[in-house]
mmCIF file with all atom_site columns, C-alpha atoms in Angstrom:
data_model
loop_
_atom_site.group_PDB
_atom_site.id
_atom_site.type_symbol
_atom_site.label_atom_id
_atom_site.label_alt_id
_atom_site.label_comp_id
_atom_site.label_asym_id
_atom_site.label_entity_id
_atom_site.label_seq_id
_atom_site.pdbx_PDB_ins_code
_atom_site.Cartn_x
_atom_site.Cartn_y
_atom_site.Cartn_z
_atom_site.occupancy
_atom_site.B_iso_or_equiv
_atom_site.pdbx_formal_charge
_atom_site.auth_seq_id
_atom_site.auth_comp_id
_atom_site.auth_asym_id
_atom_site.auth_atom_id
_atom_site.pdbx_PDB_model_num
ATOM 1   C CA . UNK A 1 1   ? 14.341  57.092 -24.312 1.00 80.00 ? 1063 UNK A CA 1
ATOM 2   C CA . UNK A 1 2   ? 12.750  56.155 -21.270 1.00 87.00 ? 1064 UNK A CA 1
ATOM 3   C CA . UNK A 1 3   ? 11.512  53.187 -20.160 1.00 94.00 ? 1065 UNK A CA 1
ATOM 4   C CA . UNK A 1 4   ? 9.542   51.822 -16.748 1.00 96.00 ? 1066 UNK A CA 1
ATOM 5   C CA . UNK A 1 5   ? 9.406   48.339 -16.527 1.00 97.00 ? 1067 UNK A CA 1
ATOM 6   C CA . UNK A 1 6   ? 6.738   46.821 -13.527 1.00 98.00 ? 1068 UNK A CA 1
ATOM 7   C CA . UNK A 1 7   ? 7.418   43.544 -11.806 1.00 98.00 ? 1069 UNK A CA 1
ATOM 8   C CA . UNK A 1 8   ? 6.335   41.647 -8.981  1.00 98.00 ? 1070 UNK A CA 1
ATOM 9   C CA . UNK A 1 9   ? 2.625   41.090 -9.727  1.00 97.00 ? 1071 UNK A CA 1
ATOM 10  C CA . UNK A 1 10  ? 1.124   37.221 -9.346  1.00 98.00 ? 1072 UNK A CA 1
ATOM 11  C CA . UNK A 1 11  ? -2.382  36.003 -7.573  1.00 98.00 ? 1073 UNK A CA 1
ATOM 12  C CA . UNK A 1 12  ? -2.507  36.464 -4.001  1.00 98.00 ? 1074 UNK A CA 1
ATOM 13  C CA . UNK A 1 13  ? -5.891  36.080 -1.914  1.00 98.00 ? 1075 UNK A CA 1
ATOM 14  C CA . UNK A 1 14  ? -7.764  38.165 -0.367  1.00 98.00 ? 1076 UNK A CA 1
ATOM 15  C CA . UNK A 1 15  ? -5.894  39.964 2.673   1.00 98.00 ? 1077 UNK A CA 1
ATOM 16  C CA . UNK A 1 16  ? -2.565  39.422 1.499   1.00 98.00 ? 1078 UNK A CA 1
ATOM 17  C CA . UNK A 1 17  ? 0.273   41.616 0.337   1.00 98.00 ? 1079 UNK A CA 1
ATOM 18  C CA . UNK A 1 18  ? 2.127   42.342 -2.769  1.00 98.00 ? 1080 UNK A CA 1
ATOM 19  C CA . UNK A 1 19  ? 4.756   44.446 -3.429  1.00 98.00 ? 1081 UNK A CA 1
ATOM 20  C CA . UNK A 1 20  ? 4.880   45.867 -7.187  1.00 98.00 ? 1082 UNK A CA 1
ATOM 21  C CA . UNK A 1 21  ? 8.536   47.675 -8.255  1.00 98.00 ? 1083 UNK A CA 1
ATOM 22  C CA . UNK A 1 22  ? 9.178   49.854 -11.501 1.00 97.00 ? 1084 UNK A CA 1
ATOM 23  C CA . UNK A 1 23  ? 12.254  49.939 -12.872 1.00 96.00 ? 1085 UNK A CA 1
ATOM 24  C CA . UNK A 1 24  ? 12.994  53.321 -14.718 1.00 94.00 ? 1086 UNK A CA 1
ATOM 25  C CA . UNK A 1 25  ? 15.539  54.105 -16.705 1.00 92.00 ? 1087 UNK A CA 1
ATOM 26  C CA . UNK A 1 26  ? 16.528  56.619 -19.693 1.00 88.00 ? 1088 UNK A CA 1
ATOM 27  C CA . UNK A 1 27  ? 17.153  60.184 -17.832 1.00 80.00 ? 1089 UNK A CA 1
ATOM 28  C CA . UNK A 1 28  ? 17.678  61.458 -14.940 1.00 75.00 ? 1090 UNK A CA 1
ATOM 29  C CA . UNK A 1 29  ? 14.544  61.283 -13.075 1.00 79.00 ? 1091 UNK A CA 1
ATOM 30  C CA . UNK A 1 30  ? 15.130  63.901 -9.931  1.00 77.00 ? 1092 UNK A CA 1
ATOM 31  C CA . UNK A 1 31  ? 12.278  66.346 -10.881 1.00 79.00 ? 1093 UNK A CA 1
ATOM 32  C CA . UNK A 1 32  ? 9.991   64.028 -12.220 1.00 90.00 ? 1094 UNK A CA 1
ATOM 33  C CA . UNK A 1 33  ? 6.570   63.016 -10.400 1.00 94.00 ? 1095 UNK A CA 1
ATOM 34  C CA . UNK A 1 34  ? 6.075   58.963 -10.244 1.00 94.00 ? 1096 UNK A CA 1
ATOM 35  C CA . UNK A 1 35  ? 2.661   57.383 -10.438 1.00 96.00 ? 1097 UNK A CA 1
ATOM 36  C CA . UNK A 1 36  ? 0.437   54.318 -10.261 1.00 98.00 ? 1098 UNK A CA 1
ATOM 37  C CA . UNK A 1 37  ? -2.114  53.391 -11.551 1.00 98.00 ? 1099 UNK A CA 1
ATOM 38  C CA . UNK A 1 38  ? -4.576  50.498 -12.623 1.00 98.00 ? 1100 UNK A CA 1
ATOM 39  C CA . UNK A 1 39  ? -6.917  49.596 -14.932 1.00 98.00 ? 1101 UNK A CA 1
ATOM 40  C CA . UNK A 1 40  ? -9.367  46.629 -14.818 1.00 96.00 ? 1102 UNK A CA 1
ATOM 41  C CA . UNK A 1 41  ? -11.345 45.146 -18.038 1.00 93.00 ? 1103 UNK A CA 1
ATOM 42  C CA . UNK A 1 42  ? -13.656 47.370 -19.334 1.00 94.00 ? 1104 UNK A CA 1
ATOM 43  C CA . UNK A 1 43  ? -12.724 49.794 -16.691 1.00 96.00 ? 1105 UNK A CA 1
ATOM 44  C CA . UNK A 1 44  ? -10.944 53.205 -17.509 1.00 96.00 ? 1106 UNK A CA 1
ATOM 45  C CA . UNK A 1 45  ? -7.857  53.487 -16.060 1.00 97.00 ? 1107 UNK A CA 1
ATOM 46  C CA . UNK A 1 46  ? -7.701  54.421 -12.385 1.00 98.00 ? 1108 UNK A CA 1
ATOM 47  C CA . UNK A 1 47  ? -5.292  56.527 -10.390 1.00 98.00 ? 1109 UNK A CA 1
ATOM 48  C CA . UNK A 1 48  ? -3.371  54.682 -7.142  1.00 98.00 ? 1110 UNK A CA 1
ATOM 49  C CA . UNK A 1 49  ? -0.947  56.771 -6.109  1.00 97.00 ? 1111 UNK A CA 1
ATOM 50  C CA . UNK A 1 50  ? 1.864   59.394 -6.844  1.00 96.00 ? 1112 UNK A CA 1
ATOM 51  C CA . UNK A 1 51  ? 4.840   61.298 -5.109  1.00 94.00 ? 1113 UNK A CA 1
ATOM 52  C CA . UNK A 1 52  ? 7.995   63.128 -6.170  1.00 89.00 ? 1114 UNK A CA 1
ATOM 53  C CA . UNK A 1 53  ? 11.070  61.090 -7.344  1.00 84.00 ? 1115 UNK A CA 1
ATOM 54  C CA . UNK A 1 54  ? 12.894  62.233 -4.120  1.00 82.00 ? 1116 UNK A CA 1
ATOM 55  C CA . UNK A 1 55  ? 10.457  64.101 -1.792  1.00 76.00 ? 1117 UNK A CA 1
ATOM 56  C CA . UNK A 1 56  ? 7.839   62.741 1.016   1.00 81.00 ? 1118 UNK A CA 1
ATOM 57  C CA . UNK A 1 57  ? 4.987   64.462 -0.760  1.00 90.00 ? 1119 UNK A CA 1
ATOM 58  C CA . UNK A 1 58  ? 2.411   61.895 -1.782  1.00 94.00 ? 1120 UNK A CA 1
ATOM 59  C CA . UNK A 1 59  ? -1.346  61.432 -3.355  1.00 95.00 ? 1121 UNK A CA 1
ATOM 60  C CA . UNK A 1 60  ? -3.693  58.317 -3.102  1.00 97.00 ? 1122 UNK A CA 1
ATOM 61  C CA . UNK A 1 61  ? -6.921  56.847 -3.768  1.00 97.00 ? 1123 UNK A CA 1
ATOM 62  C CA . UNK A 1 62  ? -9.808  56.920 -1.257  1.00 97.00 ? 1124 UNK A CA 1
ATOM 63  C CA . UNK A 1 63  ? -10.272 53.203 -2.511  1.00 97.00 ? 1125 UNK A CA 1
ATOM 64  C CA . UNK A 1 64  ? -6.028  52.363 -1.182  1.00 98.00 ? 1126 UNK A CA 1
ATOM 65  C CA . UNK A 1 65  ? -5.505  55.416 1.833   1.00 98.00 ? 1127 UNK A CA 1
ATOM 66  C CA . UNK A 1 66  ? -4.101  53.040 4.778   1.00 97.00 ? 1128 UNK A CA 1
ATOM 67  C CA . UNK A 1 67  ? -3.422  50.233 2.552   1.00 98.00 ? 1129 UNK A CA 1
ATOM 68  C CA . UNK A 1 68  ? -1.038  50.940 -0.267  1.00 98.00 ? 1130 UNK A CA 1
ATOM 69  C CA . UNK A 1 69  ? 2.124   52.926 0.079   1.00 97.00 ? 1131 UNK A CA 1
ATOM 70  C CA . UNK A 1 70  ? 3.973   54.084 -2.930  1.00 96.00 ? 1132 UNK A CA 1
ATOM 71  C CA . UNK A 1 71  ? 8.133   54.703 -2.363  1.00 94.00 ? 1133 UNK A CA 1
ATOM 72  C CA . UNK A 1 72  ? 11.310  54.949 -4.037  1.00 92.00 ? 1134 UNK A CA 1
ATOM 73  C CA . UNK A 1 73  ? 14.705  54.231 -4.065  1.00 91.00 ? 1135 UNK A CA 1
ATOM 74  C CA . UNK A 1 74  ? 16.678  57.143 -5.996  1.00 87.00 ? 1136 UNK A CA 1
ATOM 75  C CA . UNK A 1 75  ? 20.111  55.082 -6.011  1.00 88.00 ? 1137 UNK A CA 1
ATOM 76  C CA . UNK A 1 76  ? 18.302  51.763 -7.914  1.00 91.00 ? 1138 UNK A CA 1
ATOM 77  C CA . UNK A 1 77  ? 15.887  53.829 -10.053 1.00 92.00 ? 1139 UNK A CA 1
ATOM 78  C CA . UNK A 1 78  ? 12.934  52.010 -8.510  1.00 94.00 ? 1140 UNK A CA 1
ATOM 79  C CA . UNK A 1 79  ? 9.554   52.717 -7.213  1.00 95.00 ? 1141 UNK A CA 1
ATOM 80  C CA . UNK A 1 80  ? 7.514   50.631 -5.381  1.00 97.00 ? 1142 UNK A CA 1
ATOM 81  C CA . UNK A 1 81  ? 4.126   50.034 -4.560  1.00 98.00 ? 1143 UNK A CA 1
ATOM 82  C CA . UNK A 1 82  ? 3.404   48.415 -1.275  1.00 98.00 ? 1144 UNK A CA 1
ATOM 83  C CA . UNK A 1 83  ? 0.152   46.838 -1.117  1.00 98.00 ? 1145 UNK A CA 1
ATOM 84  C CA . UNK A 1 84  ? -1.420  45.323 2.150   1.00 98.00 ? 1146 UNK A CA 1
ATOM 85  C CA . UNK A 1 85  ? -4.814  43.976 2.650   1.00 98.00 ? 1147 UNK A CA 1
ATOM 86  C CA . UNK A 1 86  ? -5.611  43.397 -0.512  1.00 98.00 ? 1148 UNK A CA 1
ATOM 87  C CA . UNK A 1 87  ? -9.118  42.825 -1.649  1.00 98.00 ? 1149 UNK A CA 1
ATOM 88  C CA . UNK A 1 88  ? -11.168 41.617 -5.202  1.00 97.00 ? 1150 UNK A CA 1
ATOM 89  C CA . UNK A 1 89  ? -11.633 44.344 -6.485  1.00 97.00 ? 1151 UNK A CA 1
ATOM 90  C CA . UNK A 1 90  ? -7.931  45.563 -6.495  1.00 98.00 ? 1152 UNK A CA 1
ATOM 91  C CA . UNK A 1 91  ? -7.723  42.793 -9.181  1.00 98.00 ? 1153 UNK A CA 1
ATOM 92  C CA . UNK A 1 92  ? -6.230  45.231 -11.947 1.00 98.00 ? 1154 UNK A CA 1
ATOM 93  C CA . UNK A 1 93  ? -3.744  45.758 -14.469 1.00 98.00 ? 1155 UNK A CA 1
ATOM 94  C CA . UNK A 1 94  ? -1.098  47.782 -12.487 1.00 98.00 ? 1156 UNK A CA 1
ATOM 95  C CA . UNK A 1 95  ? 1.063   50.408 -14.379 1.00 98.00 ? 1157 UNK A CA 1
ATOM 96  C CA . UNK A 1 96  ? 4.081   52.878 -13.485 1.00 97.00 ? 1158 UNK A CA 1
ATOM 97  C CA . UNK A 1 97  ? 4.088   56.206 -14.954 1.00 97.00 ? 1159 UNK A CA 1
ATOM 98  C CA . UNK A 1 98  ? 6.122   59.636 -15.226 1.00 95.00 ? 1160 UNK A CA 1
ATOM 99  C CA . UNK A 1 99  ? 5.350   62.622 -15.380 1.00 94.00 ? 1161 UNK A CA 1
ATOM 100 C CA . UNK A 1 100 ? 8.039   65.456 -15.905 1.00 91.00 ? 1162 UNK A CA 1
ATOM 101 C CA . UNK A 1 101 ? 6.811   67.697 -12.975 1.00 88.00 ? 1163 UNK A CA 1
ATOM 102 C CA . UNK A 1 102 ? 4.664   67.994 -10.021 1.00 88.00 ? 1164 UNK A CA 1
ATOM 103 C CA . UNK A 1 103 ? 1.427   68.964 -10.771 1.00 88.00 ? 1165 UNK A CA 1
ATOM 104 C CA . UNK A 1 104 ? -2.046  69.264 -9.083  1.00 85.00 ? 1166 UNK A CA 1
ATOM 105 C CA . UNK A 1 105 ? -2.743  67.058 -11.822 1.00 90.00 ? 1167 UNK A CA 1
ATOM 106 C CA . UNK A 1 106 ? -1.682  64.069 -11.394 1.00 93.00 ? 1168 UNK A CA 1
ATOM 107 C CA . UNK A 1 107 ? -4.475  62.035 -10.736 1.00 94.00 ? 1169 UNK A CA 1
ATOM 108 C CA . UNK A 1 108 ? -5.397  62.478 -14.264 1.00 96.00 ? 1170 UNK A CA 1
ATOM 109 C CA . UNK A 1 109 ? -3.485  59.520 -16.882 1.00 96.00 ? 1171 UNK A CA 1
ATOM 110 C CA . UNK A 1 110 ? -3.360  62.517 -19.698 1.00 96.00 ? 1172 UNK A CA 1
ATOM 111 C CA . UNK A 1 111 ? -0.324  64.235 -17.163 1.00 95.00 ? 1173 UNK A CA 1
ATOM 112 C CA . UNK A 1 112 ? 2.229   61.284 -17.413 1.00 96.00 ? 1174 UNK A CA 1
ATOM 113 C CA . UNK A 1 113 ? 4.665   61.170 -20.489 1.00 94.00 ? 1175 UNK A CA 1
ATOM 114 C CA . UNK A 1 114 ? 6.063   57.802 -19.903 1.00 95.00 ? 1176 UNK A CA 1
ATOM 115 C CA . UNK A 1 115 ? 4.103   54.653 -18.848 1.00 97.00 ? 1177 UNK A CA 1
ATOM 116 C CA . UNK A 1 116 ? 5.067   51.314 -18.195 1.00 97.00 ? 1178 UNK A CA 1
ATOM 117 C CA . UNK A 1 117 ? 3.348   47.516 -20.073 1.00 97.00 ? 1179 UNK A CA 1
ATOM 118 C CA . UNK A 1 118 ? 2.168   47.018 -16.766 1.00 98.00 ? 1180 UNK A CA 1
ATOM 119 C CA . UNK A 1 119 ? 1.636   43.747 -14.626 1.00 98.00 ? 1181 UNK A CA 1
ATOM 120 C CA . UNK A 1 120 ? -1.282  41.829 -13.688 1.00 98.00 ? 1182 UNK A CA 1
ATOM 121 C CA . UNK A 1 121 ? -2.625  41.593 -9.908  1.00 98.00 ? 1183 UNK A CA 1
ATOM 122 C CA . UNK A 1 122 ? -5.060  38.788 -9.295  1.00 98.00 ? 1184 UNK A CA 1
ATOM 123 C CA . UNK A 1 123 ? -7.003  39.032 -5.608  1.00 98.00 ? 1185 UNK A CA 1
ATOM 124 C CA . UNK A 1 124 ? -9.095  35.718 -5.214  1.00 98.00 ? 1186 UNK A CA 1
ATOM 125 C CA . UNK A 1 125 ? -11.850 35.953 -2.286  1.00 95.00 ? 1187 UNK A CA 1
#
């Protein structure tokens, strides 16, 4: 069974930082493709960013290029999402997700098998 837990989300104002981890857990994860995403009220749920367990390759939003950065650390399980400069509108539900491969696809929420509750990141102006 796996399992991604988020943590490290809070209210921060605009121009800070946060840093977001995901704890996963459940298999061996050395293949699989890690993504984040968000998802606002009434919004659909958006794609952040994504790279390989262990790898450099990576993917991000037009919205985050230059101010998130997504990582990992293989040894702890954990991925991270770095985020700098942050704005309003990042104000989001922020969820961790795997996906069992690397695919072209990834930007899309339907090619993850495993998703995290999530945690909530408040950006005040």
């Amino acid at each position: 069974q796996v399992q991604l837990v988020e943590s490290g989300g809070g209210s921060v104002q605009a121009g800070g930082s946060l840093r977001l981890s995901c704890a996963a857990s459940g298999r061996a994860f050395s293949s699989y493709a890690m993504g984040w995403f968000r998802q606002a009220p009434e919004k659909e749920r958006e794609f952040i960013a994504a790279a390989p367990w262990s790898g450099s390759r990576t993917i991000y939003a037009d919205s985050v290029k230059g101010r998130f950065t997504i990582s990992s650390d293989i040894a702890k399980n954990m991925v991270y999402l770095q985020m700098n400069n942050l704005k309003p509108e990042d104000t989001a539900v922020y969820l961790c997700a795997a996906a069992t491969a690397w695919t072209p696809m990834l930007v899309t929420p339907r090619t993850y098998n495993y998703w995290g509750q999530g945690t909530q990141v408040t950006v005040s102006s």
